[in-house]
Amino acid sequence: MYRVGRWRTDERCSPLRCIGVPCGGDFMDSSNIIDKIKNEFLNNKDKILEIIDLEKKNWDYDIDFDKLLGIFDKYENKESVINNDFKNTKEFVSGIGRVAFINQTNPYSILSMILISIRTDNDVVFFLKDKLLAINTILVEIARKVSDRISHINSNTYEDFYSTQEKYDCVVYFGNKFEYLDFSRRVTIKSIFENSNEIYVFIDDRSFKDEFMAMDKFAYYNDINIRYYSEDFENSIKKINDFGVLKNAAIYTKDRQKAFEFLQKVKAENVYVNTNPCKNYEFDFDESKLVFMKKMC
């Protein structure tokens, strides 16, 4: 098994050596671990393809093996977010500890979070629902062969988490604001709300029919929830903003002023104007949420 941080005391690391503080001399780069997980993924290709067929039959859900494979390349080549080398600095970035991931079933997102957890040097537990359990379980288990810091629990309710939450330093909840508020009532540890796998769309022109059909088809096969609004413009923006800061919002209109107002007023990281937000849809998580800066004083 490999750990992202395996330490040895280096006598060159004064003044740390005298107190036995880890100084990063034997630090294993996360890209090496991701590469090992990728090799395990490829070695299990036949088994994964069988499970993909099974999920298609059980859930009518299309999973693209090559798309999963491409996620490795995305994170393997990204600049590291962790700096655990005491030798050259008194400041370093560290993972926050043991993290629980709740309410995520999309296998592309699950794999992304597995690799992100490696990159941020955290121990993680995925609470997996029955939906797409087979593919998500094998993704976790493949990673677990390389790093024992990754595991999962099959649970269709939040009770298993609530009863054991003292074991975790943080929980990441995937969903919308109102679902999160309901979930968080019994949470006693640090929690992170992540609005993902949802797209909020305002429509005042039905001539974009082909775009809507393509968007709905993609959303169905990628476990994405699309919330449509087509009533009063100002009231729709208010309702959308009530969910908090969103990942993705879109407007379909031929009114340039209305498009501009939507762009200005809607609280979303990505705003699409008369463009299918699913065309280049990609799960994106801010890794800085799972790390913190530590200073040696």
mmCIF file of C-alpha atoms in Angstrom:
data_model
loop_
_atom_site.group_PDB
_atom_site.id
_atom_site.type_symbol
_atom_site.label_atom_id
_atom_site.label_comp_id
_atom_site.label_asym_id
_atom_site.label_seq_id
_atom_site.Cartn_x
_atom_site.Cartn_y
_atom_site.Cartn_z
ATOM 1 C CA MET A 1 0.000 0.000 0.000
ATOM 2 C CA TYR A 2 1.125 3.527 -0.734
ATOM 3 C CA ARG A 3 0.431 6.646 1.249
ATOM 4 C CA VAL A 4 0.645 10.099 -0.220
ATOM 5 C CA GLY A 5 2.867 11.192 2.650
ATOM 6 C CA ARG A 6 5.417 8.670 3.965
ATOM 7 C CA TRP A 7 7.847 10.438 6.240
ATOM 8 C CA ARG A 8 11.374 10.014 7.512
ATOM 9 C CA THR A 9 13.358 12.380 9.704
ATOM 10 C CA ASP A 10 16.159 13.954 7.658
ATOM 11 C CA GLU A 11 19.160 15.174 9.621
ATOM 12 C CA ARG A 12 19.540 18.027 7.143
ATOM 13 C CA CYS A 13 16.183 19.450 8.162
ATOM 14 C CA SER A 14 17.363 21.570 11.089
ATOM 15 C CA PRO A 15 15.722 22.738 13.285
ATOM 16 C CA LEU A 16 13.069 20.048 12.792
ATOM 17 C CA ARG A 17 15.328 17.017 13.105
ATOM 18 C CA CYS A 18 15.855 17.648 16.804
ATOM 19 C CA ILE A 19 12.153 17.211 17.525
ATOM 20 C CA GLY A 20 11.491 14.433 15.021
ATOM 21 C CA VAL A 21 9.055 16.391 12.854
ATOM 22 C CA PRO A 22 8.397 14.825 9.411
ATOM 23 C CA CYS A 23 10.319 16.792 6.820
ATOM 24 C CA GLY A 24 9.171 15.336 3.546
ATOM 25 C CA GLY A 25 12.332 13.505 2.585
ATOM 26 C CA ASP A 26 10.388 10.397 1.588
ATOM 27 C CA PHE A 27 7.313 12.158 0.261
ATOM 28 C CA MET A 28 5.619 10.263 -2.573
ATOM 29 C CA ASP A 29 4.228 12.505 -5.292
ATOM 30 C CA SER A 30 0.486 12.095 -5.805
ATOM 31 C CA SER A 31 0.927 11.743 -9.578
ATOM 32 C CA ASN A 32 2.849 8.496 -8.987
ATOM 33 C CA ILE A 33 -0.017 7.092 -6.957
ATOM 34 C CA ILE A 34 -2.582 8.197 -9.534
ATOM 35 C CA ASP A 35 -0.503 6.499 -12.215
ATOM 36 C CA LYS A 36 -0.526 3.253 -10.195
ATOM 37 C CA ILE A 37 -4.308 3.467 -9.772
ATOM 38 C CA LYS A 38 -4.616 4.094 -13.506
ATOM 39 C CA ASN A 39 -2.616 0.923 -14.212
ATOM 40 C CA GLU A 40 -4.921 -1.045 -11.901
ATOM 41 C CA PHE A 41 -7.885 0.458 -13.744
ATOM 42 C CA LEU A 42 -6.496 -0.698 -17.108
ATOM 43 C CA ASN A 43 -5.621 -4.136 -15.709
ATOM 44 C CA ASN A 44 -9.261 -4.545 -14.696
ATOM 45 C CA LYS A 45 -10.693 -3.304 -17.997
ATOM 46 C CA ASP A 46 -12.617 -6.488 -18.828
ATOM 47 C CA LYS A 47 -14.224 -6.603 -15.393
ATOM 48 C CA ILE A 48 -15.119 -2.915 -15.552
ATOM 49 C CA LEU A 49 -16.698 -3.332 -18.994
ATOM 50 C CA GLU A 50 -18.809 -6.190 -17.640
ATOM 51 C CA ILE A 51 -20.002 -3.980 -14.805
ATOM 52 C CA ILE A 52 -20.730 -1.129 -17.234
ATOM 53 C CA ASP A 53 -23.000 -3.527 -19.171
ATOM 54 C CA LEU A 54 -24.649 -4.555 -15.915
ATOM 55 C CA GLU A 55 -25.325 -0.950 -14.905
ATOM 56 C CA LYS A 56 -26.821 -0.314 -18.343
ATOM 57 C CA LYS A 57 -29.269 -3.151 -17.782
ATOM 58 C CA ASN A 58 -30.078 -2.209 -14.190
ATOM 59 C CA TRP A 59 -30.212 1.566 -14.456
ATOM 60 C CA ASP A 60 -30.336 2.348 -18.201
ATOM 61 C CA TYR A 61 -27.177 4.359 -17.596
ATOM 62 C CA ASP A 62 -24.476 4.691 -20.250
ATOM 63 C CA ILE A 63 -20.942 4.746 -18.815
ATOM 64 C CA ASP A 64 -18.012 5.458 -21.142
ATOM 65 C CA PHE A 65 -14.838 3.553 -20.212
ATOM 66 C CA ASP A 66 -12.648 5.958 -22.204
ATOM 67 C CA LYS A 67 -14.220 8.948 -20.466
ATOM 68 C CA LEU A 68 -13.353 7.404 -17.102
ATOM 69 C CA LEU A 69 -9.823 6.794 -18.350
ATOM 70 C CA GLY A 70 -9.500 10.420 -19.413
ATOM 71 C CA ILE A 71 -10.112 11.572 -15.826
ATOM 72 C CA PHE A 72 -6.773 10.050 -14.821
ATOM 73 C CA ASP A 73 -4.968 12.201 -17.372
ATOM 74 C CA LYS A 74 -6.688 15.340 -16.072
ATOM 75 C CA TYR A 75 -5.517 14.896 -12.487
ATOM 76 C CA GLU A 76 -2.238 13.133 -13.159
ATOM 77 C CA ASN A 77 -0.932 16.167 -15.049
ATOM 78 C CA LYS A 78 -2.243 18.905 -12.744
ATOM 79 C CA GLU A 79 0.136 20.890 -10.566
ATOM 80 C CA SER A 80 0.315 19.560 -7.022
ATOM 81 C CA VAL A 81 -1.768 21.308 -4.368
ATOM 82 C CA ILE A 82 0.196 19.817 -1.456
ATOM 83 C CA ASN A 83 3.496 21.113 -0.137
ATOM 84 C CA ASN A 84 4.808 19.073 2.773
ATOM 85 C CA ASP A 85 8.481 19.901 2.371
ATOM 86 C CA PHE A 86 9.790 21.585 5.512
ATOM 87 C CA LYS A 87 13.309 21.882 4.155
ATOM 88 C CA ASN A 88 12.732 24.982 2.065
ATOM 89 C CA THR A 89 9.800 26.731 3.688
ATOM 90 C CA LYS A 90 8.086 27.326 7.002
ATOM 91 C CA GLU A 91 4.681 27.241 5.324
ATOM 92 C CA PHE A 92 3.071 24.192 3.806
ATOM 93 C CA VAL A 93 -0.302 22.986 2.576
ATOM 94 C CA SER A 94 -1.842 19.978 4.308
ATOM 95 C CA GLY A 95 -4.930 17.821 3.900
ATOM 96 C CA ILE A 96 -7.673 18.346 6.474
ATOM 97 C CA GLY A 97 -7.755 14.715 7.628
ATOM 98 C CA ARG A 98 -10.507 12.099 7.362
ATOM 99 C CA VAL A 99 -13.297 13.124 4.987
ATOM 100 C CA ALA A 100 -16.724 11.624 4.260
ATOM 101 C CA PHE A 101 -18.367 12.099 0.858
ATOM 102 C CA ILE A 102 -22.165 12.002 0.863
ATOM 103 C CA ASN A 103 -24.885 11.911 -1.818
ATOM 104 C CA GLN A 104 -22.808 11.400 -4.967
ATOM 105 C CA THR A 105 -23.645 8.589 -7.422
ATOM 106 C CA ASN A 106 -22.137 9.778 -10.714
ATOM 107 C CA PRO A 107 -19.165 7.445 -11.444
ATOM 108 C CA TYR A 108 -17.208 10.181 -13.245
ATOM 109 C CA SER A 109 -17.570 12.373 -10.159
ATOM 110 C CA ILE A 110 -16.720 9.488 -7.823
ATOM 111 C CA LEU A 111 -13.503 8.762 -9.717
ATOM 112 C CA SER A 112 -12.630 12.457 -9.772
ATOM 113 C CA MET A 113 -13.081 12.697 -5.999
ATOM 114 C CA ILE A 114 -10.937 9.585 -5.491
ATOM 115 C CA LEU A 115 -8.071 11.230 -7.355
ATOM 116 C CA ILE A 116 -8.670 14.578 -5.662
ATOM 117 C CA SER A 117 -8.455 12.888 -2.277
ATOM 118 C CA ILE A 118 -5.070 11.477 -3.274
ATOM 119 C CA ARG A 119 -3.902 14.886 -4.470
ATOM 120 C CA THR A 120 -5.038 16.593 -1.244
ATOM 121 C CA ASP A 121 -3.529 13.972 1.079
ATOM 122 C CA ASN A 122 -6.766 13.011 2.845
ATOM 123 C CA ASP A 123 -8.257 9.761 4.145
ATOM 124 C CA VAL A 124 -11.719 9.412 2.589
ATOM 125 C CA VAL A 125 -14.848 7.314 2.915
ATOM 126 C CA PHE A 126 -17.547 7.319 0.234
ATOM 127 C CA PHE A 127 -21.107 6.667 1.395
ATOM 128 C CA LEU A 128 -22.442 4.968 -1.740
ATOM 129 C CA LYS A 129 -26.124 4.464 -2.494
ATOM 130 C CA ASP A 130 -27.503 1.436 -4.334
ATOM 131 C CA LYS A 131 -27.761 3.423 -7.556
ATOM 132 C CA LEU A 132 -24.719 2.537 -9.711
ATOM 133 C CA LEU A 133 -23.231 0.786 -6.684
ATOM 134 C CA ALA A 134 -21.372 -1.825 -8.738
ATOM 135 C CA ILE A 135 -19.323 0.591 -10.868
ATOM 136 C CA ASN A 136 -18.697 3.004 -7.998
ATOM 137 C CA THR A 137 -17.602 0.182 -5.705
ATOM 138 C CA ILE A 138 -15.072 -1.205 -8.168
ATOM 139 C CA LEU A 139 -13.644 2.285 -8.720
ATOM 140 C CA VAL A 140 -13.090 2.665 -4.975
ATOM 141 C CA GLU A 141 -11.725 -0.859 -4.603
ATOM 142 C CA ILE A 142 -9.258 -0.405 -7.476
ATOM 143 C CA ALA A 143 -7.938 2.719 -5.761
ATOM 144 C CA ARG A 144 -7.879 0.898 -2.427
ATOM 145 C CA LYS A 145 -5.475 -1.683 -3.858
ATOM 146 C CA VAL A 146 -2.940 1.120 -4.177
ATOM 147 C CA SER A 147 -3.879 3.294 -1.191
ATOM 148 C CA ASP A 148 -5.614 2.044 1.953
ATOM 149 C CA ARG A 149 -6.691 5.623 2.683
ATOM 150 C CA ILE A 150 -9.732 5.184 0.410
ATOM 151 C CA SER A 151 -12.799 3.132 1.385
ATOM 152 C CA HIS A 152 -16.574 3.054 1.047
ATOM 153 C CA ILE A 153 -19.775 2.235 2.922
ATOM 154 C CA ASN A 154 -22.986 1.170 1.198
ATOM 155 C CA SER A 155 -25.777 3.264 2.715
ATOM 156 C CA ASN A 156 -29.088 4.517 1.325
ATOM 157 C CA THR A 157 -29.807 6.749 4.325
ATOM 158 C CA TYR A 158 -27.776 9.297 6.251
ATOM 159 C CA GLU A 159 -28.093 7.391 9.519
ATOM 160 C CA ASP A 160 -24.853 5.458 9.036
ATOM 161 C CA PHE A 161 -23.013 8.740 8.719
ATOM 162 C CA TYR A 162 -24.795 10.514 11.568
ATOM 163 C CA SER A 163 -24.042 7.667 13.984
ATOM 164 C CA THR A 164 -20.316 7.656 13.145
ATOM 165 C CA GLN A 165 -19.625 11.282 12.243
ATOM 166 C CA GLU A 166 -17.240 11.763 15.174
ATOM 167 C CA LYS A 167 -14.753 9.630 13.225
ATOM 168 C CA TYR A 168 -14.463 12.294 10.522
ATOM 169 C CA ASP A 169 -12.867 15.719 10.363
ATOM 170 C CA CYS A 170 -15.167 16.899 7.575
ATOM 171 C CA VAL A 171 -18.103 15.851 5.412
ATOM 172 C CA VAL A 172 -18.680 16.945 1.813
ATOM 173 C CA TYR A 173 -22.341 16.951 0.770
ATOM 174 C CA PHE A 174 -23.280 16.956 -2.923
ATOM 175 C CA GLY A 175 -26.687 18.377 -3.797
ATOM 176 C CA ASN A 176 -28.612 21.635 -3.659
ATOM 177 C CA LYS A 177 -28.895 24.165 -0.876
ATOM 178 C CA PHE A 178 -32.257 23.028 0.518
ATOM 179 C CA GLU A 179 -31.260 19.358 0.574
ATOM 180 C CA TYR A 180 -28.036 20.338 2.300
ATOM 181 C CA LEU A 181 -29.798 22.438 4.941
ATOM 182 C CA ASP A 182 -32.004 19.466 5.785
ATOM 183 C CA PHE A 183 -28.996 17.123 5.919
ATOM 184 C CA SER A 184 -26.868 19.501 8.005
ATOM 185 C CA ARG A 185 -29.353 19.796 10.892
ATOM 186 C CA ARG A 186 -27.773 16.771 12.565
ATOM 187 C CA VAL A 187 -24.188 17.386 11.484
ATOM 188 C CA THR A 188 -21.816 18.263 14.327
ATOM 189 C CA ILE A 189 -18.529 18.410 12.369
ATOM 190 C CA LYS A 190 -17.197 20.714 9.654
ATOM 191 C CA SER A 191 -19.293 20.367 6.503
ATOM 192 C CA ILE A 192 -18.785 21.491 2.907
ATOM 193 C CA PHE A 193 -21.703 22.058 0.569
ATOM 194 C CA GLU A 194 -21.018 21.254 -3.073
ATOM 195 C CA ASN A 195 -23.649 22.138 -5.647
ATOM 196 C CA SER A 196 -22.869 19.710 -8.449
ATOM 197 C CA ASN A 197 -24.695 17.564 -10.997
ATOM 198 C CA GLU A 198 -27.358 20.255 -11.297
ATOM 199 C CA ILE A 199 -27.992 22.818 -14.039
ATOM 200 C CA TYR A 200 -30.450 25.698 -13.662
ATOM 201 C CA VAL A 201 -32.045 26.877 -16.913
ATOM 202 C CA PHE A 202 -34.310 29.855 -17.688
ATOM 203 C CA ILE A 203 -36.279 29.663 -20.959
ATOM 204 C CA ASP A 204 -38.294 32.354 -22.680
ATOM 205 C CA ASP A 205 -37.868 31.118 -26.251
ATOM 206 C CA ARG A 206 -39.013 27.624 -27.264
ATOM 207 C CA SER A 207 -37.290 27.717 -30.651
ATOM 208 C CA PHE A 208 -34.226 26.049 -29.073
ATOM 209 C CA LYS A 209 -36.051 22.721 -29.040
ATOM 210 C CA ASP A 210 -33.103 20.677 -30.364
ATOM 211 C CA GLU A 211 -30.851 22.113 -27.658
ATOM 212 C CA PHE A 212 -33.348 21.141 -24.949
ATOM 213 C CA MET A 213 -33.639 17.587 -26.258
ATOM 214 C CA ALA A 214 -29.858 17.155 -26.435
ATOM 215 C CA MET A 215 -29.486 18.607 -22.939
ATOM 216 C CA ASP A 216 -32.174 16.350 -21.456
ATOM 217 C CA LYS A 217 -30.666 13.256 -23.066
ATOM 218 C CA PHE A 218 -27.187 14.028 -21.759
ATOM 219 C CA ALA A 219 -28.535 14.810 -18.300
ATOM 220 C CA TYR A 220 -30.461 11.534 -18.151
ATOM 221 C CA TYR A 221 -27.445 9.414 -19.010
ATOM 222 C CA ASN A 222 -25.053 11.335 -16.776
ATOM 223 C CA ASP A 223 -27.131 11.585 -13.604
ATOM 224 C CA ILE A 224 -27.567 15.363 -13.879
ATOM 225 C CA ASN A 225 -30.654 17.165 -12.613
ATOM 226 C CA ILE A 226 -31.868 20.057 -14.782
ATOM 227 C CA ARG A 227 -34.184 22.606 -13.179
ATOM 228 C CA TYR A 228 -36.193 24.594 -15.720
ATOM 229 C CA TYR A 229 -37.715 28.037 -15.148
ATOM 230 C CA SER A 230 -39.934 29.834 -17.652
ATOM 231 C CA GLU A 231 -42.223 32.111 -15.670
ATOM 232 C CA ASP A 232 -41.581 35.675 -14.501
ATOM 233 C CA PHE A 233 -37.951 36.567 -15.288
ATOM 234 C CA GLU A 234 -37.064 38.397 -12.046
ATOM 235 C CA ASN A 235 -38.864 35.848 -9.901
ATOM 236 C CA SER A 236 -37.081 32.991 -11.687
ATOM 237 C CA ILE A 237 -33.685 34.544 -11.008
ATOM 238 C CA LYS A 238 -34.648 34.946 -7.353
ATOM 239 C CA LYS A 239 -35.667 31.291 -7.112
ATOM 240 C CA ILE A 240 -32.442 30.176 -8.778
ATOM 241 C CA ASN A 241 -30.323 32.352 -6.489
ATOM 242 C CA ASP A 242 -32.124 30.938 -3.452
ATOM 243 C CA PHE A 243 -30.091 27.756 -4.017
ATOM 244 C CA GLY A 244 -26.879 29.666 -3.275
ATOM 245 C CA VAL A 245 -23.875 30.018 -5.572
ATOM 246 C CA LEU A 246 -24.323 27.470 -8.363
ATOM 247 C CA LYS A 247 -21.924 25.666 -10.631
ATOM 248 C CA ASN A 248 -23.934 26.024 -13.844
ATOM 249 C CA ALA A 249 -26.822 28.190 -15.050
ATOM 250 C CA ALA A 250 -28.131 28.826 -18.555
ATOM 251 C CA ILE A 251 -30.575 31.093 -20.335
ATOM 252 C CA TYR A 252 -32.279 30.608 -23.694
ATOM 253 C CA THR A 253 -33.587 33.875 -25.106
ATOM 254 C CA LYS A 254 -33.388 36.131 -28.166
ATOM 255 C CA ASP A 255 -33.691 39.193 -25.952
ATOM 256 C CA ARG A 256 -30.122 40.535 -25.622
ATOM 257 C CA GLN A 257 -30.998 42.772 -22.664
ATOM 258 C CA LYS A 258 -32.546 39.871 -20.794
ATOM 259 C CA ALA A 259 -29.489 37.713 -21.486
ATOM 260 C CA PHE A 260 -27.240 40.458 -20.142
ATOM 261 C CA GLU A 261 -29.350 40.873 -16.996
ATOM 262 C CA PHE A 262 -29.293 37.117 -16.391
ATOM 263 C CA LEU A 263 -25.515 37.095 -16.736
ATOM 264 C CA GLN A 264 -25.260 39.966 -14.240
ATOM 265 C CA LYS A 265 -27.734 38.771 -11.642
ATOM 266 C CA VAL A 266 -27.598 34.975 -11.510
ATOM 267 C CA LYS A 267 -25.222 33.547 -8.895
ATOM 268 C CA ALA A 268 -23.397 30.903 -10.889
ATOM 269 C CA GLU A 269 -19.763 30.113 -11.638
ATOM 270 C CA ASN A 270 -20.577 29.226 -15.250
ATOM 271 C CA VAL A 271 -23.331 31.025 -17.177
ATOM 272 C CA TYR A 272 -24.373 29.775 -20.624
ATOM 273 C CA VAL A 273 -26.284 32.016 -23.050
ATOM 274 C CA ASN A 274 -28.159 30.132 -25.782
ATOM 275 C CA THR A 275 -25.539 27.405 -25.457
ATOM 276 C CA ASN A 276 -25.968 23.817 -24.320
ATOM 277 C CA PRO A 277 -24.226 23.595 -20.914
ATOM 278 C CA CYS A 278 -23.904 19.843 -21.349
ATOM 279 C CA LYS A 279 -21.835 20.032 -24.518
ATOM 280 C CA ASN A 280 -18.546 20.310 -22.637
ATOM 281 C CA TYR A 281 -19.837 19.381 -19.191
ATOM 282 C CA GLU A 282 -17.118 18.388 -16.766
ATOM 283 C CA PHE A 283 -17.207 17.704 -13.050
ATOM 284 C CA ASP A 284 -15.156 20.324 -11.261
ATOM 285 C CA PHE A 285 -14.314 20.494 -7.568
ATOM 286 C CA ASP A 286 -12.228 23.154 -5.860
ATOM 287 C CA GLU A 287 -9.399 21.160 -4.269
ATOM 288 C CA SER A 288 -8.536 24.052 -1.949
ATOM 289 C CA LYS A 289 -11.642 23.150 0.080
ATOM 290 C CA LEU A 290 -9.885 19.988 1.274
ATOM 291 C CA VAL A 291 -6.557 21.525 2.309
ATOM 292 C CA PHE A 292 -5.309 24.279 4.612
ATOM 293 C CA MET A 293 -2.166 26.321 5.061
ATOM 294 C CA LYS A 294 0.009 25.511 8.048
ATOM 295 C CA LYS A 295 2.852 27.721 9.274
ATOM 296 C CA MET A 296 5.792 26.785 11.481
ATOM 297 C CA CYS A 297 6.291 29.599 13.987
#
